[in-house]
Short mmCIF file of C-alpha atoms in Angstrom, two decimals:
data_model
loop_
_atom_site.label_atom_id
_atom_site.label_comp_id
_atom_site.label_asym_id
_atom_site.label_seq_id
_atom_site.Cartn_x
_atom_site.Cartn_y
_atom_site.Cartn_z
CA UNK A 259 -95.68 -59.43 -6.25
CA UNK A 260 -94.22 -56.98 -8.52
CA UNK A 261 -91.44 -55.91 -6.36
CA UNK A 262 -90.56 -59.82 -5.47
CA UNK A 263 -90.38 -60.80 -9.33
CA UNK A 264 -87.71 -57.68 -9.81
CA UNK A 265 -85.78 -58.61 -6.86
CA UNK A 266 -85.41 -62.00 -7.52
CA UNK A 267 -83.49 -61.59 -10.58
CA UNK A 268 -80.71 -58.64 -9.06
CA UNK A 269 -80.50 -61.51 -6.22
CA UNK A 270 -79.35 -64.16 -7.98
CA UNK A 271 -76.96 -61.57 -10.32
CA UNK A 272 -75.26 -60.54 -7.31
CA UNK A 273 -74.32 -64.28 -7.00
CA UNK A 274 -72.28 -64.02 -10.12
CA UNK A 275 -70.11 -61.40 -7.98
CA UNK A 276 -68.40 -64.04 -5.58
CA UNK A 277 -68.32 -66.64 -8.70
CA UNK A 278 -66.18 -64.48 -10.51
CA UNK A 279 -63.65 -63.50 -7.63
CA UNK A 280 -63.41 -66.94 -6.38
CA UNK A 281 -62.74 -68.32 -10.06
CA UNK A 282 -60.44 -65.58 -10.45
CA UNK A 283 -58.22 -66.21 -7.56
CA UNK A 284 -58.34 -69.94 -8.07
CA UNK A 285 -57.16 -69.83 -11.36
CA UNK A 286 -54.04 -67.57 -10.37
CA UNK A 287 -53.50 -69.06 -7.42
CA UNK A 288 -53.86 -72.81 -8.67
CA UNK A 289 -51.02 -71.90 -11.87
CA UNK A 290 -49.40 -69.06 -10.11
CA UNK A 291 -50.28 -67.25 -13.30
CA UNK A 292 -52.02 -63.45 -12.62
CA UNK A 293 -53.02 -62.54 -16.16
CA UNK A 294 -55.55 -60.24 -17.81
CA UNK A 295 -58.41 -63.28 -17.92
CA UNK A 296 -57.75 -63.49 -13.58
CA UNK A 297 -57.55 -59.89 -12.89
CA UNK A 298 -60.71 -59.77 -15.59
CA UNK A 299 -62.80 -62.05 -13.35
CA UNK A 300 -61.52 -60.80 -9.83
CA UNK A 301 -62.44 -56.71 -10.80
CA UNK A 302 -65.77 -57.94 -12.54
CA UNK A 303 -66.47 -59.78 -9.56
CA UNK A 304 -65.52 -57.18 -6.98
CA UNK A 305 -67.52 -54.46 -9.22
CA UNK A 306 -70.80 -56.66 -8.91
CA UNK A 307 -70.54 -56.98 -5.16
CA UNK A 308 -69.93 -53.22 -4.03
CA UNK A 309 -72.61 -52.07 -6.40
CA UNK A 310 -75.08 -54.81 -4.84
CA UNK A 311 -74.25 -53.54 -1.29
CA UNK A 312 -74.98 -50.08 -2.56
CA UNK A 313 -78.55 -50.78 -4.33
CA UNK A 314 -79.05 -52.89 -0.67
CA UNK A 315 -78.58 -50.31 1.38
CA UNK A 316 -80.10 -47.84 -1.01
CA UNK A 317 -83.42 -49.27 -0.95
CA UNK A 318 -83.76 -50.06 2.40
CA UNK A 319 -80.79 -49.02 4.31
CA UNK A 320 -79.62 -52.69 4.59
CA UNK A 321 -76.45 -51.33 6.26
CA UNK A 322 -77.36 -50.06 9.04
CA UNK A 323 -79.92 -53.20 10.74
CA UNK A 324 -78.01 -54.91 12.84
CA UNK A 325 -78.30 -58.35 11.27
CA UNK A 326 -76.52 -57.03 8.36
CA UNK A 327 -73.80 -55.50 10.84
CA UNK A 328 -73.70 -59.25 12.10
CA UNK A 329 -73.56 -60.79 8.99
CA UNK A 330 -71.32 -58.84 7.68
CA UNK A 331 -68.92 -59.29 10.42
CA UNK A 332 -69.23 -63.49 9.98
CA UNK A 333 -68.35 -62.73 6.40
CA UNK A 334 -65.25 -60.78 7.18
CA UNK A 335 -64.15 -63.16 9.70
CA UNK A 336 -65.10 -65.98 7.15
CA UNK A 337 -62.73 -64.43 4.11
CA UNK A 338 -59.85 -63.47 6.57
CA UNK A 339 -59.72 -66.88 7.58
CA UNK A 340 -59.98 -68.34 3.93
CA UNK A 341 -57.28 -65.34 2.96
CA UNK A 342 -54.87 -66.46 6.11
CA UNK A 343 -55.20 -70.11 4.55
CA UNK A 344 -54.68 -69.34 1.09
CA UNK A 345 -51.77 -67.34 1.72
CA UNK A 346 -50.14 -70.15 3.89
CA UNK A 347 -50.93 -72.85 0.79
CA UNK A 348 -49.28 -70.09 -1.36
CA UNK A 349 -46.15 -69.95 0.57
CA UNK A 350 -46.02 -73.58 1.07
CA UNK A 351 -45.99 -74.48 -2.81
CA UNK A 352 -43.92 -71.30 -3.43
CA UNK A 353 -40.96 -72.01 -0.61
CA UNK A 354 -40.08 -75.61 0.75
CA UNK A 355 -38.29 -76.04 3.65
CA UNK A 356 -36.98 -78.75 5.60
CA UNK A 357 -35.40 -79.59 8.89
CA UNK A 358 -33.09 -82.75 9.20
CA UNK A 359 -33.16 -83.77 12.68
CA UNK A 360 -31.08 -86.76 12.14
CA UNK A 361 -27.40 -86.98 13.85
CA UNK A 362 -25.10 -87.81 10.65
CA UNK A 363 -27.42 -85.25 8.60
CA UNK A 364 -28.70 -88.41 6.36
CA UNK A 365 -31.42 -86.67 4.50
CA UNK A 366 -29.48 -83.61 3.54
CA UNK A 367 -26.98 -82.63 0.73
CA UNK A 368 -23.42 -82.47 1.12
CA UNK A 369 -22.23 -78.29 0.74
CA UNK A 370 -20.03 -79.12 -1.95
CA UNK A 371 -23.06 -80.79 -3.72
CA UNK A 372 -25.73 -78.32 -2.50
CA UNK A 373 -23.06 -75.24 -4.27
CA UNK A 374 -22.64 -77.17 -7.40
CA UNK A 375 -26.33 -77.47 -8.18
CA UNK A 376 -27.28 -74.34 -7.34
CA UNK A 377 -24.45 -73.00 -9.76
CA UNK A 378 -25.79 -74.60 -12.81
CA UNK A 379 -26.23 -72.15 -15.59
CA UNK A 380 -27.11 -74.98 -18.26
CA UNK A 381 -30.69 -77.37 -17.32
CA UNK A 382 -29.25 -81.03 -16.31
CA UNK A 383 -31.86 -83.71 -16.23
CA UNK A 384 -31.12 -87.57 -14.14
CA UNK A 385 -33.02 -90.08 -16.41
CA UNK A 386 -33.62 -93.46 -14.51
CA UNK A 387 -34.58 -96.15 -16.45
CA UNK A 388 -36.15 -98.23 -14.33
CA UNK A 389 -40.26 -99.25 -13.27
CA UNK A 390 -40.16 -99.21 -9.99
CA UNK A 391 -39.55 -96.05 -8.32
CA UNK A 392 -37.63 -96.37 -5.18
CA UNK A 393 -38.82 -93.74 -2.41
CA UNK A 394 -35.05 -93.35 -0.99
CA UNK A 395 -33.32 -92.56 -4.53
CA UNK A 396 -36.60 -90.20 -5.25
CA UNK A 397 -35.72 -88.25 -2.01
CA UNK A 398 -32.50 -87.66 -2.55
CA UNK A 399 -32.66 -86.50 -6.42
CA UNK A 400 -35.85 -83.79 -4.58
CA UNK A 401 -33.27 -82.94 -2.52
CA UNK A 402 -31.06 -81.81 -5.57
CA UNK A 403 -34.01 -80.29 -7.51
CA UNK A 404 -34.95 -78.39 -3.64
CA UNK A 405 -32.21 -76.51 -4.58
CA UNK A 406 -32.35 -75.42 -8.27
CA UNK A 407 -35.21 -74.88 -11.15
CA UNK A 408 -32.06 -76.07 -13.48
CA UNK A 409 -32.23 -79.60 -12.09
CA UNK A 410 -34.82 -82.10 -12.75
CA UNK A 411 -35.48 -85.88 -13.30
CA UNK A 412 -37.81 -88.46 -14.65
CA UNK A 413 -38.57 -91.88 -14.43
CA UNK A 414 -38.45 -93.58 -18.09
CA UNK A 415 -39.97 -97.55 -18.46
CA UNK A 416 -37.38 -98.22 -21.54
CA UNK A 417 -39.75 -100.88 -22.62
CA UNK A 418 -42.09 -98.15 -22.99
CA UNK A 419 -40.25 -95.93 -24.82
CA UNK A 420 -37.79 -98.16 -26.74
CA UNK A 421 -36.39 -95.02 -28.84
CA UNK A 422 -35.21 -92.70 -25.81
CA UNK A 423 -33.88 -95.69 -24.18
CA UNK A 424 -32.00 -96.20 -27.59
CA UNK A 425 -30.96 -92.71 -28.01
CA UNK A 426 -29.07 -93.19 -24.58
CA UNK A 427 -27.81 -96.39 -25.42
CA UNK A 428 -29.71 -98.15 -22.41
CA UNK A 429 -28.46 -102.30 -21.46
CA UNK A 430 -30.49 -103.05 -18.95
CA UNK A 431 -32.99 -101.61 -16.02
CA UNK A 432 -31.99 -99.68 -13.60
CA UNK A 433 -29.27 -97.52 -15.58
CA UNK A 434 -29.09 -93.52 -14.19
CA UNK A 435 -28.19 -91.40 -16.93
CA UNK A 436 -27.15 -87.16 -16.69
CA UNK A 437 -27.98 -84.88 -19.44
CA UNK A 438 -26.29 -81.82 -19.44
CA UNK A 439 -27.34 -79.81 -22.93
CA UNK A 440 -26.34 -81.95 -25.79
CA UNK A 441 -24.04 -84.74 -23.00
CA UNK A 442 -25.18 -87.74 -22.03
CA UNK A 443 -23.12 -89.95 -19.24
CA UNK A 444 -24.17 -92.88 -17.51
CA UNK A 445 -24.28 -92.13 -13.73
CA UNK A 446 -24.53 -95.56 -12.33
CA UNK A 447 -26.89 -98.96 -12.20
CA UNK A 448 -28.96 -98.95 -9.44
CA UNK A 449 -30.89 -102.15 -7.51
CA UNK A 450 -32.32 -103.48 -4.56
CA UNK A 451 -28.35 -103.64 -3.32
CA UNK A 452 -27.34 -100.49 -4.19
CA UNK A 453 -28.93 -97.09 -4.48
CA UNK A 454 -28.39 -93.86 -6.38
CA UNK A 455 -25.52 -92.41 -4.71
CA UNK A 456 -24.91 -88.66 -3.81
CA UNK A 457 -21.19 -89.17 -4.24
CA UNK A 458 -21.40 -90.03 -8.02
CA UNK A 459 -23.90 -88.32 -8.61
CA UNK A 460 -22.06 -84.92 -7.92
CA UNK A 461 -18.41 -86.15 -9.52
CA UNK A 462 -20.90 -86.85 -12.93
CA UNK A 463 -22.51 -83.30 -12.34
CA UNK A 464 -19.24 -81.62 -11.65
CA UNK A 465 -17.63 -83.67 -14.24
CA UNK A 466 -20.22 -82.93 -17.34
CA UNK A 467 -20.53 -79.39 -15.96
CA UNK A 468 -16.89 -78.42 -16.32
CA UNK A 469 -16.18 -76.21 -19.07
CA UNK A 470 -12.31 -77.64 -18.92
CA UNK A 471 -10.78 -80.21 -17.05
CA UNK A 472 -8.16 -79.01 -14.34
CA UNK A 473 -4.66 -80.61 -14.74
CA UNK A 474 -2.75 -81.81 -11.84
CA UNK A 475 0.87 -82.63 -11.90
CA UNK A 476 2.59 -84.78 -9.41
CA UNK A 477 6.22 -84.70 -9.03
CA UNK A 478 7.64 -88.05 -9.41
CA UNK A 479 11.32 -89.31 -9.49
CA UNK A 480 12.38 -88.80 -5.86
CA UNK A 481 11.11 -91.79 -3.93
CA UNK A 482 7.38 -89.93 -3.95
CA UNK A 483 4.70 -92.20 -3.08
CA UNK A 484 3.21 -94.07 -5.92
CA UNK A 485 0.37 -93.12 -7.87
CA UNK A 486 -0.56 -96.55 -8.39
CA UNK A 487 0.19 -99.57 -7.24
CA UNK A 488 -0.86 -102.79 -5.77
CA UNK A 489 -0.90 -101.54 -2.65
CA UNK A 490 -3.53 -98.94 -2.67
CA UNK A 491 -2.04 -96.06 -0.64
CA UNK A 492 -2.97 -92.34 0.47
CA UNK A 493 -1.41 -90.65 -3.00
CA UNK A 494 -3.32 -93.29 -5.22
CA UNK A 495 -6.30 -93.23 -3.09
CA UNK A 496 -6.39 -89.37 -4.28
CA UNK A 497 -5.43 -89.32 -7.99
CA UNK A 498 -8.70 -91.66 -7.95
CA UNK A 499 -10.68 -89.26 -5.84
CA UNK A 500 -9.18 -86.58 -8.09
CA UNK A 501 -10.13 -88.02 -11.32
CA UNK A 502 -13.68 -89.13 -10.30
CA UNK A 503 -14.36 -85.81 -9.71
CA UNK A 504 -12.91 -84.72 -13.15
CA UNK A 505 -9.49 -83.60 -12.59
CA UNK A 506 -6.93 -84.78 -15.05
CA UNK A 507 -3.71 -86.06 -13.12
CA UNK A 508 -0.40 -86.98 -14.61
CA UNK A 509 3.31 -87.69 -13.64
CA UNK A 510 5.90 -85.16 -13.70
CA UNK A 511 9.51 -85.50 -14.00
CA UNK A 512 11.26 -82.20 -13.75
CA UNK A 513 14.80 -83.94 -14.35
CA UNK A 514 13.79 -84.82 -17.80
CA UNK A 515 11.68 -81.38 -18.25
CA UNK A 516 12.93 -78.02 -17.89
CA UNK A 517 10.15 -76.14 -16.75
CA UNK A 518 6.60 -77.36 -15.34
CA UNK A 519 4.06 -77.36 -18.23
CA UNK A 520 2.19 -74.07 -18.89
CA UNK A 521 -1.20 -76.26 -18.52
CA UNK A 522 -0.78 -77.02 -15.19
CA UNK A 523 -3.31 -75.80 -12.35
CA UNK A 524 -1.31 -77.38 -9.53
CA UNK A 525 1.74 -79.30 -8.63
CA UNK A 526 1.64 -81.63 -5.62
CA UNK A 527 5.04 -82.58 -4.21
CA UNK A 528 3.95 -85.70 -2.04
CA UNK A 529 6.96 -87.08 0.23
CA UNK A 530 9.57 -87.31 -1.35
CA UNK A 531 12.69 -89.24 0.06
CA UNK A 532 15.16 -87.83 -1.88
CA UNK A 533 16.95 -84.50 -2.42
CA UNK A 534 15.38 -82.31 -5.43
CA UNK A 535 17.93 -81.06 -8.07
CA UNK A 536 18.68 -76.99 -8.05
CA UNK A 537 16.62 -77.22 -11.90
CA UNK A 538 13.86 -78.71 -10.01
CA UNK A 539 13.91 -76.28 -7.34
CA UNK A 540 14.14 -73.24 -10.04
CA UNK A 541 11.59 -74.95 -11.88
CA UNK A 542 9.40 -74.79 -9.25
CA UNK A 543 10.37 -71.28 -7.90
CA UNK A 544 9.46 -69.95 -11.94
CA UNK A 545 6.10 -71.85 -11.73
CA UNK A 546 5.18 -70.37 -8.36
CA UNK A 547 6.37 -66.81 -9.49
CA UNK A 548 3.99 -66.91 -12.89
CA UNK A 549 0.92 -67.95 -11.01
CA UNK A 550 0.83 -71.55 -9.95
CA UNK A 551 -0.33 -73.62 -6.98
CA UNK A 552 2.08 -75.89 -5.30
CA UNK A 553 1.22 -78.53 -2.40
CA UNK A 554 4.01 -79.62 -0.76
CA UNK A 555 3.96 -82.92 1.92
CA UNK A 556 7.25 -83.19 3.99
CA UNK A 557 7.39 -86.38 5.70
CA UNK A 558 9.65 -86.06 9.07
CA UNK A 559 13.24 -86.77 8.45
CA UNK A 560 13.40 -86.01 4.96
CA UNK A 561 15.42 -83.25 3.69
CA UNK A 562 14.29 -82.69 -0.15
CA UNK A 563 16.28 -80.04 -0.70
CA UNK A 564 13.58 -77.07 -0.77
CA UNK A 565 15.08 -74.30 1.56
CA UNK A 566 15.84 -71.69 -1.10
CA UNK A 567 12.07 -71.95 -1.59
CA UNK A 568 10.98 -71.86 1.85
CA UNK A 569 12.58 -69.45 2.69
CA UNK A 570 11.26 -66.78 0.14
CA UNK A 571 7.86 -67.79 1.21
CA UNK A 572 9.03 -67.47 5.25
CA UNK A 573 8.27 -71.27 5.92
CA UNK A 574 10.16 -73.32 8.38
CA UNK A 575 9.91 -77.00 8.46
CA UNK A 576 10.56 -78.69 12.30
CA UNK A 577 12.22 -82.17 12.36
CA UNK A 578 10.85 -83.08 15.42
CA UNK A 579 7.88 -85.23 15.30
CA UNK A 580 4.23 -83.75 16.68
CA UNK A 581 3.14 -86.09 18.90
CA UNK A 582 -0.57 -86.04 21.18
CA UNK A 583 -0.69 -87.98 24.16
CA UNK A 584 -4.28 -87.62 24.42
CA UNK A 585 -4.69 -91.13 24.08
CA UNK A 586 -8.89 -90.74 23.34
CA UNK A 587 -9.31 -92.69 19.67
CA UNK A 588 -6.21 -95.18 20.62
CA UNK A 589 -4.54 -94.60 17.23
CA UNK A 590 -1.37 -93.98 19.34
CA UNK A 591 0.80 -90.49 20.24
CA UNK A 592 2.53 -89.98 16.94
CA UNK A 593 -0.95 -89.71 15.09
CA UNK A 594 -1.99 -86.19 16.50
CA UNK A 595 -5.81 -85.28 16.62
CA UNK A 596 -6.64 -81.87 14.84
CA UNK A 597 -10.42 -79.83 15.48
CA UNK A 598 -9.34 -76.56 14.70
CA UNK A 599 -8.82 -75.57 11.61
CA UNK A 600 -8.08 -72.09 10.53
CA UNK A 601 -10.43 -69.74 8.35
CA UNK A 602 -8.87 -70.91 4.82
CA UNK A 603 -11.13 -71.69 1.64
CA UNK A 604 -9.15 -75.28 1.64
CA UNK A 605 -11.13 -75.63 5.21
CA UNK A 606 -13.55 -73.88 5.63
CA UNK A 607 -16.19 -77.05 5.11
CA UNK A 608 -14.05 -78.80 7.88
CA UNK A 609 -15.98 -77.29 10.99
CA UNK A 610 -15.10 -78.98 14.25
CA UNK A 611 -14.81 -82.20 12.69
CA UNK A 612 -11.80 -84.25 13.78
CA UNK A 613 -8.81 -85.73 11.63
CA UNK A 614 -5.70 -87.22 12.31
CA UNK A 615 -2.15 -86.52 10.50
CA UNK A 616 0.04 -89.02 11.83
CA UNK A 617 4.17 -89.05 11.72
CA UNK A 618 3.67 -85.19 10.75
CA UNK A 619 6.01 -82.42 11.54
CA UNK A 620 5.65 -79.01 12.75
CA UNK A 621 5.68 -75.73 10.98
CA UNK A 622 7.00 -72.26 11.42
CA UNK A 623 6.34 -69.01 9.43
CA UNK A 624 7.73 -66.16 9.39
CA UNK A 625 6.57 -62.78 8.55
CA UNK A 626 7.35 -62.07 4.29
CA UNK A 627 6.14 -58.72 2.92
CA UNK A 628 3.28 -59.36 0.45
CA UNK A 629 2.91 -62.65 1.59
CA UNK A 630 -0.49 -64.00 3.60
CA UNK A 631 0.06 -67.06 5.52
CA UNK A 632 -3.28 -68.49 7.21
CA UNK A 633 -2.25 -71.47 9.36
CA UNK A 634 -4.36 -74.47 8.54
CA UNK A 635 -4.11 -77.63 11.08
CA UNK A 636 -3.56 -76.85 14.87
CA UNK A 637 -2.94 -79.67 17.17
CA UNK A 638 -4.12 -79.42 20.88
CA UNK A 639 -2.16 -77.29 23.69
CA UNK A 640 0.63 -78.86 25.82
CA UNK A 641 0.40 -81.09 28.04
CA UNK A 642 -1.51 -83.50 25.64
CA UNK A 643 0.66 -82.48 22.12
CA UNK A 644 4.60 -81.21 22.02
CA UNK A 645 6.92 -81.85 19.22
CA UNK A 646 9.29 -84.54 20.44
CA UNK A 647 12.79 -84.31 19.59
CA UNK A 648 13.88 -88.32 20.62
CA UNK A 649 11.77 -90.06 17.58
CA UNK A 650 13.66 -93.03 18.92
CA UNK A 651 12.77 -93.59 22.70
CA UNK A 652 9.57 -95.82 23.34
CA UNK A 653 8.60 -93.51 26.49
CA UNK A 654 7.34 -90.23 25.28
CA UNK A 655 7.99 -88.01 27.82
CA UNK A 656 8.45 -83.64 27.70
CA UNK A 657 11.84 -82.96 27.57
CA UNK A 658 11.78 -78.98 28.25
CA UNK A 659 15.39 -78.41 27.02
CA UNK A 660 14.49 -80.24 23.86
CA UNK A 661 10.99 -80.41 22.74
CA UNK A 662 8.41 -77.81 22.11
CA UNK A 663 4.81 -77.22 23.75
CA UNK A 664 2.06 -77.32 21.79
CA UNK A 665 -0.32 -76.45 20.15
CA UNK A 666 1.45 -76.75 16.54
CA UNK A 667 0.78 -75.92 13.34
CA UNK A 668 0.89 -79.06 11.41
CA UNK A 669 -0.36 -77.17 7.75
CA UNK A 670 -0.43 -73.73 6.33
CA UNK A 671 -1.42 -71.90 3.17
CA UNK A 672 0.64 -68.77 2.06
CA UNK A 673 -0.76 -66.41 -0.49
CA UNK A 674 1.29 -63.74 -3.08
CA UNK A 675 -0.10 -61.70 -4.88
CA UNK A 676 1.20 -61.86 -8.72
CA UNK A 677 3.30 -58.67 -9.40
CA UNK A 678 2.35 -56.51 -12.43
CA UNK A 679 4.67 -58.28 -14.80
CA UNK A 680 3.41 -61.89 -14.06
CA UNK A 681 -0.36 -60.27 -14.16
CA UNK A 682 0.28 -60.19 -18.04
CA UNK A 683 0.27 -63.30 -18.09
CA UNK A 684 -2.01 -64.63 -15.26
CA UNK A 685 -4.21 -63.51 -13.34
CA UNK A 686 -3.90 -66.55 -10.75
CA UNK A 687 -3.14 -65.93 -6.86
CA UNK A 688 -0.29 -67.95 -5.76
CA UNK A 689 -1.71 -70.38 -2.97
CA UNK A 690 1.27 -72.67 -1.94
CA UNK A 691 0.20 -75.21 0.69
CA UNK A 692 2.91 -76.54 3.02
CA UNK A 693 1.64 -79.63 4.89
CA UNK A 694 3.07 -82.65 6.42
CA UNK A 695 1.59 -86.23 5.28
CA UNK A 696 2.18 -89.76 7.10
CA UNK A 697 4.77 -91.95 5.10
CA UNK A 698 2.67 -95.16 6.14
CA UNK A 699 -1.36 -93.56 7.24
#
């Protein structure tokens, strides 16, 4: 009876042993926190097991029956099991991954949004102010903060909290607000007909995110198109993609101005109709030579003037007109279909993906010492695309004395390195873009 009454009580102390370790790894792995109280109770609770097993076996060499050797083997097989799924639950709240098995990609982010998230160095928060919590804007803002501990978002009943709905100047439900450190900028209003969009959502991001806005400067003056108008064409269609994403675009007149401004990041030369003055020219030539970017779009049978600066790059521009007789979208032969695209940051999101350039012309480059040129836009091989030398005639047809096989090169992007003098000043890589645009898209 003796013997019972002390056994009892090292019995139910060797139950303390398994408390402590499985406390101990709960807590650390239920707040992913392995401090000194979890390593405490783990080590206490190993400690009281091992010395258990060695009293056991001690006293009646426990180890060696074989019901012990059976047990013990259930136990092992028991804790590798519990280990193998403990681990997995680890991993799975650690690392998320997910596979979008939809065609058109719907429940993934955009690269261009996907890169700007994940290059967030300040904490940006979406506040929606709104009760109900739709599950398809709730995906898509995960799918932002999948990519990022710097992003997060909340849902905010501004009837419930009347002072941070006042602090962001809320109207009405449904308003999506960004907070970027101390900046606040309404996002959009969301409802049952429209839904938090990944578009604006990235221009605000990009936009509140920018450290300085980049200036664009598009040369007017020579029968460009319009930047605005009634008619809403290709060029105004992009200064309003260009400022929604933050740019800053204005109008530049380099008859009235003798130089381009030192604050510009680019020029854009977009068809123009008319011949460019020799100041313009040299004002252009000086920009490119101190460090600037220039994107040029030659419509066909247009002569603007620009072959003293072609020609120090090595570029060529082709009158005749690239045609594709392809006929597979039916947008007709002078709107060539482009899938390759060469390996160019400017298109290197492209992929296979098709566009169209129609009324475009072809391009030639020479070979320029310390000058890259990376073709951009290649149309398909001959016999389905040629550059056709009668613009006029209704019946497209080779003419081998006259017309050139394809494939062409309908864009390209040359590269110079600044020289040591213009380094003093910038530290910019010339990237000139040469690319023909439709007149009428």
């Amino acid at each position: 009876m003796k013997l019972i009454a002390q056994k009892k009580p090292l019995k139910i102390l060797f139950w303390f042993g398994p408390f402590l370790l499985a406390a101990g790894l709960t807590s650390g792995f239920a707040s992913d926190n392995w401090g000194p109280i979890q390593l405490a109770l783990i080590i206490l609770g190993t400690v009281i097991i091992v010395l258990w097993l060695i009293w056991q076996n001690k006293q009646n060499n426990w180890w060696g029956q074989r019901s012990t050797q059976v047990s013990t083997n259930a136990v092992i097989a028991t804790l590798a099991v519990l280990a193998i799924l403990g681990l997995i639950n680890f991993l799975g709240t650690r690392y998320h991954t997910r596979l979008d098995f939809t065609e058109t990609k719907l429940f993934t982010l955009a690269p261009q949004s996907r890169e700007l998230v994940r290059s967030l160095q300040v904490p940006a928060k979406i506040w929606l102010f709104d009760v109900n919590q739709d599950p398809v804007d709730r995906d898509l803002l995960e799918n932002y903060r999948r990519q990022t501990s710097k992003f997060s978002f909340e849902y905010v009943d501004p009837q419930a909290r009347p002072g941070l709905a006042r602090k962001f100047g809320v109207k009405d439900y449904g308003e999506v607000y960004l907070e970027f450190g101390d900046k606040r900028q309404l996002v959009q209003v969301v409802g049952p007909q429209e839904r938090l969009s990944e578009v604006k959502l990235t221009n605000r991001l990009q936009q509140i995110s920018s450290i300085s806005s980049a200036k664009v400067y598009i040369l007017q003056g020579h029968g460009e198109h319009e930047l605005s108008g009634k008619e809403e064409g290709v060029i105004s269609q992009a200064v309003k993609a260009l400022n929604d994403k933050g740019y800053t675009t204005s109008a530049l007149n380099l008859a009235e101005k003798l130089s381009v401004p030192q604050d510009a990041n680019v020029v854009v030369v977009a068809g123009p109709k008319r011949s460019l003055f020799e100041s313009e020219v040299k004002a252009l030539q000086d920009y490119l030579n101190r460090g600037g970017n220039l994107l040029l779009m030659i419509d066909p049978d247009t002569d603007p003037k620009l072959e003293s600066l072609l020609d120090e790059w090595g570029v060529k521009l082709d009158n005749r007109l690239a045609v594709d007789v392809s006929g597979s979208v039916g947008l007709g032969p002078a709107a060539p279909l482009v899938t390759q695209y060469g390996k160019h940051p400017i298109t290197k999101d492209f992929g296979n993906g098709i566009s169209f350039y129609p009324l475009a012309r072809p391009i030639d480059t020479t070979s320029v010492p310390g000058i890259q040129a990376t073709p951009l836009l290649l149309t398909k091989a001959y016999p389905n695309s040629w550059a056709e030398s009668d613009q006029q005639s209704e019946n497209l047809k080779f003419n081998p004395e006259s017309d050139r096989k394809g494939p062409l090169t309908l864009g390209v992007a040359l590269t110079k390195k600044l020289s040591a003098k213009s380094e003093a000043t910038s530290n910019s890589t010339l990237t000139p873009i040469i690319a023909a645009t439709p007149a009428k898209p």
